[in-house]
CSV table of C-alpha atoms and ligand atoms in Angstrom, one decimal:
chain,number,residue,atom,x,y,z
K,838,MET,CA,-7.9,-69.4,-42.7
K,839,SER,CA,-11.1,-68.7,-40.7
K,840,ALA,CA,-13.6,-66.1,-41.8
K,841,ALA,CA,-13.2,-64.3,-38.4
K,842,LEU,CA,-9.4,-64.2,-38.9
K,843,THR,CA,-10.0,-62.8,-42.3
K,844,ALA,CA,-12.2,-60.1,-40.8
K,845,ALA,CA,-9.4,-59.3,-38.3
K,846,GLU,CA,-6.9,-59.0,-41.1
K,847,ILE,CA,-9.1,-56.7,-43.1
K,848,ALA,CA,-9.7,-54.5,-40.1
K,849,ARG,CA,-6.0,-54.2,-39.4
K,850,ALA,CA,-5.4,-53.0,-43.0
K,851,ILE,CA,-7.9,-50.1,-42.6
K,852,ASP,CA,-6.5,-46.7,-41.8
K,853,PRO,CA,-8.7,-45.6,-38.9
K,854,ASN,CA,-8.3,-41.9,-39.8
K,855,ALA,CA,-9.2,-42.5,-43.4
K,856,LEU,CA,-12.4,-44.3,-42.2
K,857,GLU,CA,-13.1,-41.5,-39.7
K,858,SER,CA,-12.9,-38.9,-42.5
K,859,LEU,CA,-16.0,-40.5,-44.1
K,860,HIS,CA,-18.2,-39.5,-41.2
K,861,GLY,CA,-21.1,-37.4,-42.4
K,862,LYS,CA,-20.6,-38.2,-46.1
K,863,SER,CA,-23.5,-38.9,-48.4
K,864,MET,CA,-23.0,-40.8,-51.7
K,865,LEU,CA,-24.5,-39.0,-54.6
K,866,LEU,CA,-21.8,-39.7,-57.3
K,867,THR,CA,-18.7,-41.7,-56.8
K,868,SER,CA,-16.8,-38.9,-58.6
K,869,ASP,CA,-17.6,-36.6,-55.6
K,870,TRP,CA,-15.4,-38.8,-53.5
K,871,ALA,CA,-11.6,-39.0,-53.6
K,872,ALA,CA,-10.2,-42.3,-54.9
K,873,ASP,CA,-8.6,-43.0,-51.4
K,874,GLU,CA,-12.0,-42.5,-49.8
K,875,ILE,CA,-13.5,-45.0,-52.2
K,876,ALA,CA,-10.8,-47.5,-51.4
K,877,THR,CA,-11.5,-47.1,-47.7
K,878,LEU,CA,-15.2,-47.6,-48.3
K,879,CYS,CA,-14.5,-50.8,-50.2
K,880,GLN,CA,-12.3,-52.1,-47.4
K,881,THR,CA,-15.1,-51.3,-44.9
K,882,ALA,CA,-17.6,-53.2,-47.1
K,883,GLU,CA,-15.2,-56.1,-47.2
K,884,LEU,CA,-15.0,-56.0,-43.4
K,885,PHE,CA,-18.8,-56.1,-43.1
K,886,GLU,CA,-18.9,-59.0,-45.5
K,887,ALA,CA,-16.3,-61.0,-43.5
K,888,LEU,CA,-18.1,-60.2,-40.2
K,889,ASP,CA,-21.4,-61.3,-41.7
K,890,ARG,CA,-19.9,-64.6,-43.0
K,891,ALA,CA,-18.4,-65.2,-39.7
K,892,GLY,CA,-21.8,-64.8,-38.0
K,893,VAL,CA,-20.7,-61.6,-36.1
K,894,LYS,CA,-23.8,-59.4,-35.6
K,895,THR,CA,-23.4,-55.7,-36.2
K,896,PRO,CA,-26.5,-54.0,-34.6
K,897,LEU,CA,-25.0,-50.5,-34.6
K,898,PHE,CA,-28.2,-48.5,-35.2
K,899,GLU,CA,-31.0,-50.2,-33.3
K,900,HIS,CA,-34.4,-48.4,-33.3
K,901,GLN,CA,-33.5,-46.4,-36.3
K,902,LEU,CA,-35.4,-46.1,-39.6
K,903,ASN,CA,-33.8,-46.2,-43.1
K,904,LEU,CA,-36.2,-44.9,-45.7
K,905,ALA,CA,-35.7,-45.4,-49.5
K,906,VAL,CA,-37.9,-44.1,-52.3
K,907,PHE,CA,-37.9,-45.8,-55.7
K,908,PHE,CA,-39.2,-44.0,-58.7
K,909,ASP,CA,-38.3,-47.1,-60.8
K,910,ALA,CA,-38.4,-50.9,-60.5
K,911,SER,CA,-35.8,-52.8,-58.5
K,912,THR,CA,-35.0,-56.2,-57.1
K,913,ARG,CA,-31.4,-56.2,-56.1
K,914,THR,CA,-31.0,-52.6,-54.8
K,915,LYS,CA,-34.3,-52.6,-52.8
K,916,SER,CA,-33.4,-55.9,-51.1
K,917,SER,CA,-29.8,-54.7,-50.5
K,918,TRP,CA,-31.1,-51.6,-48.8
K,919,ALA,CA,-33.4,-53.8,-46.6
K,920,GLY,CA,-30.7,-56.4,-46.0
K,921,ALA,CA,-28.1,-53.8,-45.0
K,922,SER,CA,-30.5,-52.0,-42.7
K,923,ALA,CA,-31.5,-55.2,-41.0
K,924,ARG,CA,-27.9,-56.2,-40.5
K,925,LEU,CA,-27.2,-52.8,-38.9
K,926,GLY,CA,-30.1,-53.3,-36.5
K,927,SER,CA,-32.3,-50.6,-38.2
K,928,THR,CA,-35.7,-51.0,-39.8
K,929,PRO,CA,-35.9,-50.4,-43.6
K,930,ILE,CA,-39.0,-49.0,-45.3
K,931,VAL,CA,-39.1,-48.7,-49.1
K,932,PHE,CA,-41.7,-46.4,-50.7
K,933,ASP,CA,-42.8,-46.5,-54.3
K,934,GLY,CA,-42.0,-42.9,-55.5
K,935,SER,CA,-45.3,-42.6,-57.4
K,936,SER,CA,-47.2,-43.2,-54.1
K,937,THR,CA,-45.6,-40.1,-52.5
K,938,GLN,CA,-46.7,-36.5,-52.9
K,939,VAL,CA,-43.9,-35.9,-55.4
K,940,SER,CA,-46.5,-37.1,-57.9
K,941,HIS,CA,-48.6,-34.1,-57.0
K,942,GLY,CA,-45.7,-31.7,-57.3
K,943,GLU,CA,-44.1,-31.8,-53.8
K,944,THR,CA,-40.6,-30.4,-54.2
K,945,ALA,CA,-37.5,-32.6,-53.7
K,946,GLU,CA,-36.3,-30.3,-50.9
K,947,GLU,CA,-39.6,-30.7,-49.0
K,948,THR,CA,-39.6,-34.5,-49.6
K,949,GLY,CA,-36.0,-34.7,-48.2
K,950,ALA,CA,-36.9,-32.7,-45.1
K,951,MET,CA,-40.1,-34.6,-44.4
K,952,LEU,CA,-38.6,-38.0,-44.9
K,953,GLY,CA,-35.3,-37.2,-43.2
K,954,MET,CA,-36.8,-35.7,-40.1
K,955,ASN,CA,-38.6,-39.0,-39.5
K,956,SER,CA,-35.7,-41.3,-40.3
K,957,HIS,CA,-32.0,-41.9,-39.9
K,958,ALA,CA,-30.8,-42.6,-43.5
K,959,LEU,CA,-32.3,-41.8,-46.9
K,960,GLY,CA,-32.0,-43.6,-50.2
K,961,PHE,CA,-33.4,-42.7,-53.6
K,962,ARG,CA,-33.7,-44.3,-57.0
K,963,HIS,CA,-34.6,-41.7,-59.7
K,964,ASP,CA,-32.9,-42.8,-62.9
K,965,LEU,CA,-35.3,-42.6,-65.8
K,966,ILE,CA,-35.1,-39.0,-67.0
K,967,LEU,CA,-31.8,-37.3,-67.9
K,968,GLY,CA,-31.0,-34.2,-65.9
K,969,GLU,CA,-33.5,-35.0,-63.1
K,970,GLY,CA,-32.4,-37.8,-60.8
K,971,ASN,CA,-29.2,-36.5,-59.4
K,972,THR,CA,-30.6,-33.0,-59.1
K,973,PHE,CA,-33.6,-34.4,-57.2
K,974,MET,CA,-31.3,-36.2,-54.7
K,975,ARG,CA,-29.1,-33.1,-54.2
K,976,SER,CA,-32.2,-31.0,-53.5
K,977,ALA,CA,-33.6,-33.7,-51.1
K,978,LYS,CA,-30.3,-33.7,-49.3
K,979,LYS,CA,-30.4,-29.9,-49.0
K,980,GLY,CA,-33.9,-30.2,-47.5
K,981,ILE,CA,-32.9,-32.5,-44.7
K,982,ASP,CA,-29.5,-30.7,-44.1
K,983,ASP,CA,-31.2,-27.3,-43.8
K,984,TYR,CA,-33.8,-28.8,-41.4
K,985,LEU,CA,-31.2,-30.4,-39.2
K,986,ALA,CA,-29.0,-27.3,-39.1
K,987,ALA,CA,-32.0,-25.1,-38.3
K,988,SER,CA,-33.2,-27.4,-35.5
K,989,GLY,CA,-29.7,-27.7,-34.0
K,990,SER,CA,-29.7,-31.4,-34.4
K,991,GLU,CA,-26.5,-33.4,-34.5
K,992,ARG,CA,-28.1,-36.3,-36.2
K,993,VAL,CA,-26.4,-37.5,-39.4
K,994,VAL,CA,-28.9,-38.5,-42.1
K,995,PRO,CA,-26.8,-39.7,-45.1
K,996,VAL,CA,-28.4,-39.7,-48.5
K,997,VAL,CA,-27.5,-42.6,-50.8
K,998,ASN,CA,-28.0,-42.6,-54.5
K,999,LEU,CA,-29.6,-45.9,-55.3
K,1000,GLN,CA,-29.4,-45.1,-59.1
K,1001,CYS,CA,-29.9,-41.8,-60.8
K,1002,ASP,CA,-29.6,-40.5,-64.4
K,1003,VAL,CA,-25.8,-40.1,-64.1
K,1004,ASP,CA,-24.5,-42.8,-61.8
K,1005,HIS,CA,-25.4,-46.0,-60.0
K,1006,PRO,CA,-22.9,-45.8,-57.1
K,1007,THR,CA,-24.0,-48.8,-55.0
K,1008,GLN,CA,-23.8,-50.9,-58.2
K,1009,SER,CA,-20.4,-49.7,-59.4
K,1010,LEU,CA,-19.0,-49.9,-55.9
K,1011,ALA,CA,-20.3,-53.5,-55.6
K,1012,ASP,CA,-18.7,-54.2,-58.9
K,1013,LEU,CA,-15.4,-52.7,-57.7
K,1014,CYS,CA,-15.5,-54.9,-54.6
K,1015,TRP,CA,-16.2,-58.0,-56.7
K,1016,LEU,CA,-13.2,-57.1,-59.0
K,1017,ARG,CA,-11.0,-56.5,-56.0
K,1018,GLU,CA,-11.9,-60.0,-54.7
K,1019,ARG,CA,-11.3,-61.6,-58.0
K,1020,PHE,CA,-8.2,-59.8,-59.2
K,1021,GLY,CA,-6.6,-58.1,-56.2
K,1022,ASP,CA,-4.5,-55.4,-57.9
K,1023,LEU,CA,-6.7,-53.9,-60.7
K,1024,ARG,CA,-4.0,-51.8,-62.4
K,1025,GLY,CA,-3.7,-52.7,-66.0
K,1026,LYS,CA,-6.6,-55.1,-66.0
K,1027,ARG,CA,-8.6,-54.6,-69.2
K,1028,ILE,CA,-12.4,-54.3,-69.0
K,1029,ALA,CA,-14.8,-54.0,-72.0
K,1030,VAL,CA,-17.8,-51.9,-71.0
K,1031,SER,CA,-20.0,-52.5,-74.1
K,1032,TRP,CA,-23.5,-51.7,-75.3
K,1033,ALA,CA,-25.5,-54.8,-75.9
K,1034,TYR,CA,-28.9,-55.4,-77.6
K,1035,SER,CA,-32.1,-55.2,-75.6
K,1036,PRO,CA,-35.6,-55.7,-76.8
K,1037,SER,CA,-37.1,-55.0,-73.4
K,1038,TYR,CA,-36.8,-51.2,-72.7
K,1039,ALA,CA,-34.6,-48.2,-73.2
K,1040,LYS,CA,-32.4,-48.7,-70.2
K,1041,PRO,CA,-30.8,-45.9,-68.2
K,1042,LEU,CA,-27.2,-44.7,-69.0
K,1043,SER,CA,-26.1,-44.7,-65.4
K,1044,VAL,CA,-24.5,-48.1,-65.2
K,1045,PRO,CA,-22.0,-47.7,-68.0
K,1046,GLN,CA,-21.4,-44.1,-66.8
K,1047,GLY,CA,-20.8,-45.3,-63.3
K,1048,LEU,CA,-18.4,-47.9,-64.5
K,1049,ILE,CA,-16.2,-45.7,-66.7
K,1050,THR,CA,-16.0,-42.9,-64.1
K,1051,LEU,CA,-15.1,-45.3,-61.2
K,1052,LEU,CA,-12.9,-48.0,-62.7
K,1053,THR,CA,-10.6,-45.5,-64.5
K,1054,ARG,CA,-9.7,-44.2,-61.1
K,1055,PHE,CA,-8.0,-47.5,-60.1
K,1056,GLY,CA,-5.6,-47.8,-63.1
K,1057,MET,CA,-7.8,-50.1,-65.1
K,1058,ASP,CA,-7.7,-50.3,-68.9
K,1059,VAL,CA,-11.3,-49.4,-69.7
K,1060,ARG,CA,-12.7,-49.8,-73.2
K,1061,LEU,CA,-16.1,-48.4,-73.9
K,1062,ALA,CA,-17.9,-49.6,-77.1
K,1063,HIS,CA,-21.3,-48.8,-78.5
K,1064,PRO,CA,-23.0,-48.3,-81.8
K,1065,GLU,CA,-23.3,-44.9,-83.3
K,1066,GLY,CA,-26.0,-42.8,-81.5
K,1067,TYR,CA,-25.6,-44.5,-78.1
K,1068,ASP,CA,-23.3,-41.9,-76.6
K,1069,LEU,CA,-23.2,-41.4,-72.9
K,1070,ILE,CA,-23.5,-38.0,-71.1
K,1071,PRO,CA,-20.4,-36.1,-72.5
K,1072,GLU,CA,-19.2,-35.0,-69.1
K,1073,THR,CA,-18.9,-38.6,-67.8
K,1074,VAL,CA,-16.8,-39.5,-70.8
K,1075,GLU,CA,-14.5,-36.5,-70.3
K,1076,GLN,CA,-14.2,-37.5,-66.6
K,1077,ALA,CA,-13.3,-41.0,-67.5
K,1078,HIS,CA,-10.5,-39.7,-69.8
K,1079,ARG,CA,-9.2,-37.4,-67.0
K,1080,PHE,CA,-9.4,-40.1,-64.3
K,1081,ALA,CA,-7.5,-42.6,-66.5
K,1082,ALA,CA,-4.7,-40.1,-67.1
K,1083,GLU,CA,-4.5,-39.4,-63.3
K,1084,SER,CA,-4.5,-43.0,-62.2
K,1085,GLY,CA,-2.1,-44.3,-64.9
K,1086,GLY,CA,-4.9,-46.4,-66.4
K,1087,ALA,CA,-6.4,-46.1,-69.9
K,1088,PHE,CA,-9.7,-45.2,-71.4
K,1089,THR,CA,-10.7,-45.7,-75.0
K,1090,THR,CA,-14.0,-45.5,-76.9
K,1091,GLY,CA,-14.9,-47.3,-80.0
K,1092,GLY,CA,-17.7,-48.7,-82.2
K,1093,SER,CA,-16.8,-52.4,-82.2
K,1094,MET,CA,-17.8,-54.9,-79.6
K,1095,ASP,CA,-15.2,-57.4,-81.0
K,1096,GLU,CA,-12.4,-54.8,-80.6
K,1097,ALA,CA,-13.5,-54.0,-77.1
K,1098,PHE,CA,-13.6,-57.7,-76.2
K,1099,ALA,CA,-10.1,-58.5,-77.7
K,1100,ASP,CA,-7.9,-59.7,-74.8
K,1101,ALA,CA,-10.2,-58.3,-72.2
K,1102,ASP,CA,-9.9,-59.7,-68.6
K,1103,ILE,CA,-13.4,-58.7,-67.8
K,1104,VAL,CA,-16.5,-57.9,-70.0
K,1105,TYR,CA,-19.5,-55.9,-68.9
K,1106,PRO,CA,-21.9,-55.9,-71.9
K,1107,LYS,CA,-25.3,-54.2,-71.2
K,1108,SER,CA,-27.9,-52.1,-73.0
K,1109,TRP,CA,-28.8,-48.5,-72.7
K,1110,GLY,CA,-31.0,-46.1,-74.6
K,1111,PRO,CA,-30.2,-44.0,-77.7
K,1112,TYR,CA,-28.8,-40.7,-76.5
K,1113,ASP,CA,-30.9,-38.4,-78.7
K,1114,LEU,CA,-34.1,-40.2,-77.7
K,1115,MET,CA,-33.2,-40.1,-74.0
K,1116,LEU,CA,-32.9,-36.4,-74.4
K,1117,GLU,CA,-36.3,-36.2,-76.3
K,1118,ARG,CA,-37.8,-37.9,-73.3
K,1119,VAL,CA,-36.9,-35.1,-71.0
K,1120,GLU,CA,-39.3,-32.6,-72.6
K,1121,ALA,CA,-42.1,-35.1,-73.1
K,1122,ASN,CA,-41.8,-36.0,-69.4
K,1123,ARG,CA,-41.8,-32.4,-68.4
K,1124,ARG,CA,-45.1,-31.9,-70.3
K,1125,GLY,CA,-46.5,-35.1,-68.7
K,1126,ASP,CA,-47.2,-36.3,-72.3
K,1127,ARG,CA,-47.6,-40.1,-71.8
K,1128,GLU,CA,-48.4,-40.7,-75.5
K,1129,ALA,CA,-45.2,-39.0,-76.5
K,1130,LEU,CA,-43.2,-41.0,-74.0
K,1131,ALA,CA,-44.7,-44.2,-75.3
K,1132,ALA,CA,-43.8,-43.2,-78.9
K,1133,ILE,CA,-40.2,-42.4,-77.9
K,1134,GLU,CA,-39.9,-45.8,-76.2
K,1135,LYS,CA,-41.2,-47.5,-79.3
K,1136,ARG,CA,-38.6,-45.7,-81.5
K,1137,ALA,CA,-35.9,-46.5,-79.0
K,1138,LEU,CA,-36.7,-50.2,-79.3
K,1139,GLU,CA,-36.8,-50.0,-83.1
K,1140,ARG,CA,-33.4,-48.3,-83.0
K,1141,ASN,CA,-32.1,-51.1,-80.7
K,1142,ARG,CA,-33.3,-53.7,-83.2
K,1143,ARG,CA,-30.7,-52.5,-85.8
K,1144,HIS,CA,-28.0,-53.8,-83.5
K,1145,THR,CA,-29.2,-57.4,-82.6
K,1146,ASP,CA,-25.6,-58.6,-83.4
K,1147,TRP,CA,-24.3,-56.8,-80.3
K,1148,ILE,CA,-24.6,-59.9,-78.1
K,1149,CYS,CA,-22.1,-61.4,-75.6
K,1150,ASP,CA,-22.0,-65.0,-76.9
K,1151,GLU,CA,-19.5,-67.8,-76.9
K,1152,ARG,CA,-17.7,-66.6,-80.0
K,1153,ARG,CA,-17.1,-63.2,-78.5
K,1154,MET,CA,-16.0,-64.6,-75.2
K,1155,GLY,CA,-13.5,-66.5,-77.2
K,1156,LEU,CA,-11.9,-63.2,-78.2
K,1157,THR,CA,-11.1,-62.4,-74.6
K,1158,ASN,CA,-8.4,-63.4,-72.1
K,1159,GLU,CA,-10.8,-65.9,-70.6
K,1160,ALA,CA,-12.7,-62.9,-69.3
K,1161,LEU,CA,-14.9,-62.7,-66.2
K,1162,TYR,CA,-18.5,-61.9,-67.4
K,1163,MET,CA,-20.2,-59.2,-65.4
K,1164,HIS,CA,-23.7,-57.6,-65.5
K,1165,CYS,CA,-25.6,-55.5,-63.0
K,1166,LEU,CA,-28.7,-57.6,-63.8
K,1167,PRO,CA,-31.3,-58.2,-64.9
K,1168,ALA,CA,-29.9,-59.2,-68.2
K,1169,ASP,CA,-31.9,-59.9,-71.4
K,1170,ILE,CA,-31.0,-63.5,-72.1
K,1171,GLY,CA,-30.8,-64.2,-75.8
K,1172,ALA,CA,-30.3,-60.5,-76.5
K,1173,GLU,CA,-27.6,-58.9,-74.3
K,1174,VAL,CA,-26.1,-62.3,-73.6
K,1175,SER,CA,-26.4,-65.8,-74.9
K,1176,ALA,CA,-28.1,-68.4,-72.7
K,1177,GLY,CA,-24.8,-70.4,-72.6
K,1178,VAL,CA,-22.6,-67.5,-71.4
K,1179,MET,CA,-25.3,-66.6,-68.8
K,1180,ASP,CA,-25.5,-70.1,-67.5
K,1181,GLY,CA,-21.8,-70.3,-67.0
K,1182,ALA,CA,-21.8,-67.0,-65.1
K,1183,ARG,CA,-24.9,-67.4,-62.9
K,1184,VAL,CA,-23.1,-68.0,-59.6
K,1185,ASP,CA,-20.5,-65.3,-60.2
K,1186,LEU,CA,-23.3,-62.9,-61.0
K,1187,ALA,CA,-25.0,-63.6,-57.8
K,1188,ARG,CA,-21.8,-63.1,-55.9
K,1189,GLU,CA,-21.3,-59.8,-57.7
K,1190,ALA,CA,-24.8,-58.7,-56.8
K,1191,ASN,CA,-24.3,-59.8,-53.2
K,1192,LYS,CA,-21.6,-57.2,-52.7
K,1193,LYS,CA,-24.2,-54.4,-52.8
K,1194,VAL,CA,-25.6,-55.2,-49.3
K,1195,TYR,CA,-22.2,-54.7,-47.8
K,1196,VAL,CA,-21.5,-51.5,-49.8
K,1197,VAL,CA,-24.8,-50.0,-48.4
K,1198,MET,CA,-23.8,-51.1,-44.9
K,1199,ALA,CA,-20.4,-49.5,-45.3
K,1200,LEU,CA,-21.9,-46.3,-46.6
K,1201,LEU,CA,-24.4,-45.9,-43.8
K,1202,ALA,CA,-22.1,-47.0,-41.0
K,1203,ALA,CA,-19.1,-44.9,-42.1
K,1204,ALA,CA,-21.4,-41.8,-42.5
K,1205,LYS,CA,-23.1,-42.3,-39.1
K,1206,GLN,CA,-20.8,-43.9,-36.6
K,1207,ARG,CA,-17.7,-42.3,-35.1
K,1208,ASN,CA,-14.9,-44.7,-34.2
K,1209,LEU,CA,-16.5,-47.3,-36.5
K,1210,LEU,CA,-13.3,-49.3,-36.8
K,1211,GLY,CA,-12.8,-49.5,-33.1
K,1212,ILE,CA,-16.4,-50.6,-32.6
K,1213,LEU,CA,-16.2,-53.3,-35.3
K,1214,GLU,CA,-12.9,-54.5,-33.9
K,1215,GLU,CA,-14.5,-54.9,-30.5
K,1216,LEU,CA,-17.3,-57.0,-32.1
K,1217,LEU,CA,-14.6,-59.3,-33.5
Y,1065,CP,N1,-28.6,-53.9,-60.7
Y,1065,CP,C1,-29.6,-53.3,-60.1
Y,1065,CP,O1,-29.5,-52.2,-59.7
Y,1065,CP,O2,-30.7,-54.1,-60.0
Y,1065,CP,P1,-32.1,-53.7,-59.5
Y,1065,CP,O3,-32.6,-52.8,-60.6
Y,1065,CP,O4,-32.9,-54.9,-59.5
Y,1065,CP,O5,-32.0,-52.9,-58.2
């Protein structure tokens, strides 16, 4: 089967009305979207991937500017934003958040209005402090939406969450696309979302939260495991229980990595910070107290060191149903995952990561372009 034919088949399976209903939508949390909308978004990402692989160009938004602001480090997401923008014919610009006037107290609303009036899509990464990132993005969106409404503009400037304190939508959607490719029907497939040891830094909670609140919506059997004290934001755990009940899936939590791995079809072991210390960080950050922040980070890493046995190694993979190993990357090799498991998964991990560029393309194009399906079918 040729790649172009595959693209045609994917296009035929997309409901044009469902795709049209995504017009104007921003992506701030996957839980803001209906499960059907997310499925349509994934199909659209799959279509963009098939077109790209077939060499079909998709310059839908020439002479447009896509701005992203990162308040934290990134390799994959920054390059996916740039890669998606280039494939759509637009120019990407990525700012370091600390180089903007936000560092001098400019409000999120003002930042959103200023950046949005000069561009055609906005992305933000703001993931380090609980309670702040998603709130910032919503305020930035309000800033640009208010400006556009007041100026009578019909431009759509979607806002894309490129990782916040609650969710990492472009990651979890890329993961979902990878799972759809590998397994097709995801109902009943068992995934272990497990904490794993990291000596490097107290990582955000948004990846595990994003996974449990997305994969439970598609009938998967999601097992969350972590040591005591490494809870996630309670609302996300409550949501995961509710979504699993609604979708006919399952969601369980536990304190054993071995139990979570038993008979799993997929494992997703990754580290995150201790919940109480992540909360302590909020106040220290508000005070701008760098010494306190450094001390909290040191205590977090000391706490992590009590759990060095939480590693995804060959023994643990042996407990699974020949599971697919997944990670958002970068992984701490020798801590979160053994070198041997990592070596065996390297190509699969790159393929998982590569889905993000098509997810960003789908988010931007679905939000901005009316009759997107018709236009892409013509390009075919
Ligand atoms: N997984 C992920 O978001 O990678 P980056 O932090 O490199 O963007």
